[in-house]
C-alpha positions as a printed Julia matrix, in Angstrom:
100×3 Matrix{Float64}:
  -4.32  -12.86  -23.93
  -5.51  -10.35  -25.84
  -3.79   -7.49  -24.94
  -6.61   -5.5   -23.84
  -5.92   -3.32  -21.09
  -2.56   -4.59  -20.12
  -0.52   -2.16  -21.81
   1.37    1.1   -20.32
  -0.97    3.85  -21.89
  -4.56    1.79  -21.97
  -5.69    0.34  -18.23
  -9.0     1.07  -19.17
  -9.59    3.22  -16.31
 -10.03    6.95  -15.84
  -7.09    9.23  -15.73
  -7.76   12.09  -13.26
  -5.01   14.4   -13.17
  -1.96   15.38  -15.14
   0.94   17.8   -14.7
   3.35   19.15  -17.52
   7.1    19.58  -16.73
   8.04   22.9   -16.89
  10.8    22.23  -19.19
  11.64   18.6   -20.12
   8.91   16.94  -22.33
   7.64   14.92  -19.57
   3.9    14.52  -18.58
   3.42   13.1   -15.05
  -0.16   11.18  -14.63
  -2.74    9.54  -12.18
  -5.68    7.74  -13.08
  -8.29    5.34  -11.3
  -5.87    2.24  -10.8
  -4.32    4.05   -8.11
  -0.38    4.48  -10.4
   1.54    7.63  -11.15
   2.94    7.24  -14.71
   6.05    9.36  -15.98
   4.93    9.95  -19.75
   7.61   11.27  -22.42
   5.8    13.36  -24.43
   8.31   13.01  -27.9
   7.96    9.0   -27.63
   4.41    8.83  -26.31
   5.9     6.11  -24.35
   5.25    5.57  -20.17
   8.52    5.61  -18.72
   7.68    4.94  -15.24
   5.16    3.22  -12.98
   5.07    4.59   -8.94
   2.59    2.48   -7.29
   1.7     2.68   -3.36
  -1.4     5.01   -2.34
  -4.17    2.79   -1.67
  -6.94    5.07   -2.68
  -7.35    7.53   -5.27
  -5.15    9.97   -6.1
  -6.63   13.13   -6.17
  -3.38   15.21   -7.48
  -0.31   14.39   -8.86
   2.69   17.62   -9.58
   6.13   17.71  -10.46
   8.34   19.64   -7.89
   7.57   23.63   -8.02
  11.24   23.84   -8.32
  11.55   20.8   -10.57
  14.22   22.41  -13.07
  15.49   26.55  -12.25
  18.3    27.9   -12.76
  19.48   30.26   -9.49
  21.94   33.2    -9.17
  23.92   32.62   -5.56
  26.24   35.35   -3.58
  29.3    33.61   -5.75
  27.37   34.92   -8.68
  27.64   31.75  -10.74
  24.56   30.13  -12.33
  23.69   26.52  -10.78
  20.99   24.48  -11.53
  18.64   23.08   -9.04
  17.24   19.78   -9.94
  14.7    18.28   -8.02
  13.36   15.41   -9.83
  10.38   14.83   -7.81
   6.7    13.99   -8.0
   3.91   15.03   -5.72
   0.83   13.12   -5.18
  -1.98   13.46   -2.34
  -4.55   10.92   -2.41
  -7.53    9.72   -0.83
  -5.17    7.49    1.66
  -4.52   10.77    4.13
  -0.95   10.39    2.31
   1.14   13.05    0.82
   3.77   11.05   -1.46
   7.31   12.08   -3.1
   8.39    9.96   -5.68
  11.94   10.41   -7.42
  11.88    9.9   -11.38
  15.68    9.89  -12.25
């Protein structure tokens, strides 16, 4: 073929919502062909596809707590990685997807 439209970044299709991870240079995105694509931003390149809602997805969020750092009662410094994506779509789903 061509190529038109079958590549990672160009369906062709509307992308509707984005979220930017609060520290890594990740971009998390869903668009009108019903995927979730992990984006990193340095390479411009999509790293993964999550497919499974069967309508659109009307937000898509990395974890609130998706990298922190947190001070417990032992007073040492651990870090809390949740490597998690949220999506809600038209479906009457809620979704978690894990990226690592």
């Amino acid at each position: 073929g061509d190529g038109a439209g079958d590549g990672a970044s160009d369906t062709g299709l509307p992308v509707r919502c984005v979220d930017f991870h609060p520290k890594d240079p990740l971009i998390v995105s869903a668009g009108d062909d019903l995927n979730i694509k992990l984006w990193d931003c340095h390479l411009r390149h999509c790293l993964l596809t999550f497919s499974g809602h069967a309508d659109f997805i009307r937000t898509v969020r990395f974890h609130p707590k998706a990298d922190q750092t947190a001070n417990h009662h032992t007073h040492t410094h651990h870090t809390h990685h949740l490597p998690w994506i949220l999506s809600a779509s038209d479906d009457k789903t809620i979704r978690i997807w894990n990226y690592v």
